[in-house]
Amino acid sequence: MSNLYFNHYRKGVVCLDYSVIYESATLASQATGCYRTSIVKCCKGERKSCYNHKSVKLRWMYLKDYVERYGLERTLELQYYDKDDFLEEYYNAKSKI
């Protein structure tokens, strides 16, 4: 994980149920099946959780807030998922079809 906070216009998000850090809410939405707006509302505290397309309840938090609450040591134990990982999975699935 080269840059914990990624870049200035994307906010990293953490899925508390899967223990995964996503580069952005958009990428988290594509990977988990939750709506991006629902993920953002969870991160802002407007909602406690959201459901994905398989009706699995997921809880979310901004990466910055997670680091402040749990500390950097615990944050570094989480899995990291970025755009390159998503594209690799996408192309592997597409080639199997």
PDB file of C-alpha atoms in Angstrom:
ATOM      1  CA  MET A   1       0.000   0.000   0.000  1.00  0.00           C
ATOM      2  CA  SER A   2       2.030   2.905  -1.274  1.00  0.00           C
ATOM      3  CA  ASN A   3      -0.278   5.776  -0.354  1.00  0.00           C
ATOM      4  CA  LEU A   4      -2.738   5.203   2.452  1.00  0.00           C
ATOM      5  CA  TYR A   5      -5.053   8.013   1.391  1.00  0.00           C
ATOM      6  CA  PHE A   6      -4.669   7.474  -2.383  1.00  0.00           C
ATOM      7  CA  ASN A   7      -5.122  10.847  -4.108  1.00  0.00           C
ATOM      8  CA  HIS A   8      -6.858  14.096  -3.284  1.00  0.00           C
ATOM      9  CA  TYR A   9     -10.148  13.467  -5.113  1.00  0.00           C
ATOM     10  CA  ARG A  10     -10.771   9.856  -4.084  1.00  0.00           C
ATOM     11  CA  LYS A  11     -11.540   8.819  -0.551  1.00  0.00           C
ATOM     12  CA  GLY A  12     -10.612   5.303   0.414  1.00  0.00           C
ATOM     13  CA  VAL A  13     -13.398   3.279   2.018  1.00  0.00           C
ATOM     14  CA  VAL A  14     -13.278   0.254   4.297  1.00  0.00           C
ATOM     15  CA  CYS A  15     -15.814  -2.550   4.269  1.00  0.00           C
ATOM     16  CA  LEU A  16     -15.994  -3.482   7.939  1.00  0.00           C
ATOM     17  CA  ASP A  17     -17.621  -6.853   7.255  1.00  0.00           C
ATOM     18  CA  TYR A  18     -15.091  -8.052   4.649  1.00  0.00           C
ATOM     19  CA  SER A  19     -12.072  -6.233   6.196  1.00  0.00           C
ATOM     20  CA  VAL A  20     -11.078  -4.779   2.838  1.00  0.00           C
ATOM     21  CA  ILE A  21      -9.860  -1.314   1.881  1.00  0.00           C
ATOM     22  CA  TYR A  22     -11.158  -0.053  -1.465  1.00  0.00           C
ATOM     23  CA  GLU A  23      -9.576   2.787  -3.408  1.00  0.00           C
ATOM     24  CA  SER A  24     -12.897   4.618  -3.776  1.00  0.00           C
ATOM     25  CA  ALA A  25     -16.618   4.224  -3.189  1.00  0.00           C
ATOM     26  CA  THR A  26     -17.078   3.666  -6.930  1.00  0.00           C
ATOM     27  CA  LEU A  27     -14.661   0.739  -6.955  1.00  0.00           C
ATOM     28  CA  ALA A  28     -16.242  -0.657  -3.788  1.00  0.00           C
ATOM     29  CA  SER A  29     -19.627  -0.439  -5.487  1.00  0.00           C
ATOM     30  CA  GLN A  30     -18.404  -2.320  -8.546  1.00  0.00           C
ATOM     31  CA  ALA A  31     -16.695  -5.002  -6.458  1.00  0.00           C
ATOM     32  CA  THR A  32     -19.426  -5.637  -3.873  1.00  0.00           C
ATOM     33  CA  GLY A  33     -22.667  -4.801  -5.660  1.00  0.00           C
ATOM     34  CA  CYS A  34     -23.771  -2.055  -3.251  1.00  0.00           C
ATOM     35  CA  TYR A  35     -24.886   1.277  -4.636  1.00  0.00           C
ATOM     36  CA  ARG A  36     -22.156   3.924  -4.489  1.00  0.00           C
ATOM     37  CA  THR A  37     -24.510   6.461  -2.936  1.00  0.00           C
ATOM     38  CA  SER A  38     -25.438   3.994  -0.196  1.00  0.00           C
ATOM     39  CA  ILE A  39     -21.757   3.388   0.587  1.00  0.00           C
ATOM     40  CA  VAL A  40     -21.128   7.131   0.843  1.00  0.00           C
ATOM     41  CA  LYS A  41     -24.164   7.588   3.107  1.00  0.00           C
ATOM     42  CA  CYS A  42     -22.831   4.854   5.397  1.00  0.00           C
ATOM     43  CA  CYS A  43     -19.422   6.516   5.498  1.00  0.00           C
ATOM     44  CA  LYS A  44     -20.977   9.873   6.363  1.00  0.00           C
ATOM     45  CA  GLY A  45     -23.040   8.306   9.157  1.00  0.00           C
ATOM     46  CA  GLU A  46     -26.410   8.857   7.507  1.00  0.00           C
ATOM     47  CA  ARG A  47     -26.987   5.084   7.399  1.00  0.00           C
ATOM     48  CA  LYS A  48     -25.640   2.212   9.474  1.00  0.00           C
ATOM     49  CA  SER A  49     -25.339  -0.272   6.613  1.00  0.00           C
ATOM     50  CA  CYS A  50     -26.417  -1.077   3.080  1.00  0.00           C
ATOM     51  CA  TYR A  51     -27.332  -4.223   1.176  1.00  0.00           C
ATOM     52  CA  ASN A  52     -25.694  -5.521  -1.974  1.00  0.00           C
ATOM     53  CA  HIS A  53     -27.459  -7.290  -4.845  1.00  0.00           C
ATOM     54  CA  LYS A  54     -27.266 -10.616  -2.935  1.00  0.00           C
ATOM     55  CA  SER A  55     -29.014  -9.068   0.106  1.00  0.00           C
ATOM     56  CA  VAL A  56     -25.860  -9.174   2.212  1.00  0.00           C
ATOM     57  CA  LYS A  57     -25.722  -6.398   4.794  1.00  0.00           C
ATOM     58  CA  LEU A  58     -22.422  -4.453   4.696  1.00  0.00           C
ATOM     59  CA  ARG A  59     -21.079  -1.690   6.934  1.00  0.00           C
ATOM     60  CA  TRP A  60     -18.727   1.003   5.601  1.00  0.00           C
ATOM     61  CA  MET A  61     -16.339   3.652   6.896  1.00  0.00           C
ATOM     62  CA  TYR A  62     -13.998   6.159   5.271  1.00  0.00           C
ATOM     63  CA  LEU A  63     -10.380   5.027   5.457  1.00  0.00           C
ATOM     64  CA  LYS A  64      -9.325   8.220   7.203  1.00  0.00           C
ATOM     65  CA  ASP A  65     -11.948   7.691   9.926  1.00  0.00           C
ATOM     66  CA  TYR A  66     -10.925   4.037  10.297  1.00  0.00           C
ATOM     67  CA  VAL A  67      -7.292   5.003  10.856  1.00  0.00           C
ATOM     68  CA  GLU A  68      -8.289   7.602  13.440  1.00  0.00           C
ATOM     69  CA  ARG A  69     -10.524   5.144  15.306  1.00  0.00           C
ATOM     70  CA  TYR A  70      -8.491   1.922  15.157  1.00  0.00           C
ATOM     71  CA  GLY A  71      -4.938   3.100  14.464  1.00  0.00           C
ATOM     72  CA  LEU A  72      -2.504   2.538  11.654  1.00  0.00           C
ATOM     73  CA  GLU A  73      -1.315  -0.869  12.883  1.00  0.00           C
ATOM     74  CA  ARG A  74      -4.774  -2.413  12.620  1.00  0.00           C
ATOM     75  CA  THR A  75      -5.369  -0.686   9.278  1.00  0.00           C
ATOM     76  CA  LEU A  76      -2.280  -2.266   7.740  1.00  0.00           C
ATOM     77  CA  GLU A  77      -3.679  -5.722   8.562  1.00  0.00           C
ATOM     78  CA  LEU A  78      -6.636  -5.198   6.198  1.00  0.00           C
ATOM     79  CA  GLN A  79      -6.667  -6.429   2.610  1.00  0.00           C
ATOM     80  CA  TYR A  80      -6.151  -3.789  -0.071  1.00  0.00           C
ATOM     81  CA  TYR A  81      -8.205  -3.756  -3.267  1.00  0.00           C
ATOM     82  CA  ASP A  82      -7.500  -1.261  -6.056  1.00  0.00           C
ATOM     83  CA  LYS A  83      -8.503  -0.683  -9.668  1.00  0.00           C
ATOM     84  CA  ASP A  84      -5.811  -3.016 -11.006  1.00  0.00           C
ATOM     85  CA  ASP A  85      -7.145  -5.907  -8.915  1.00  0.00           C
ATOM     86  CA  PHE A  86     -10.668  -5.234 -10.163  1.00  0.00           C
ATOM     87  CA  LEU A  87      -9.600  -5.118 -13.819  1.00  0.00           C
ATOM     88  CA  GLU A  88      -7.610  -8.329 -13.453  1.00  0.00           C
ATOM     89  CA  GLU A  89     -10.638 -10.159 -12.017  1.00  0.00           C
ATOM     90  CA  TYR A  90     -12.872  -8.685 -14.716  1.00  0.00           C
ATOM     91  CA  TYR A  91     -10.660  -9.819 -17.594  1.00  0.00           C
ATOM     92  CA  ASN A  92     -10.130 -13.266 -16.068  1.00  0.00           C
ATOM     93  CA  ALA A  93     -13.889 -13.743 -15.731  1.00  0.00           C
ATOM     94  CA  LYS A  94     -14.459 -12.441 -19.265  1.00  0.00           C
ATOM     95  CA  SER A  95     -11.904 -14.836 -20.746  1.00  0.00           C
ATOM     96  CA  LYS A  96     -13.636 -17.824 -19.116  1.00  0.00           C
ATOM     97  CA  ILE A  97     -16.902 -17.032 -20.904  1.00  0.00           C
TER      98      ILE A  97
END
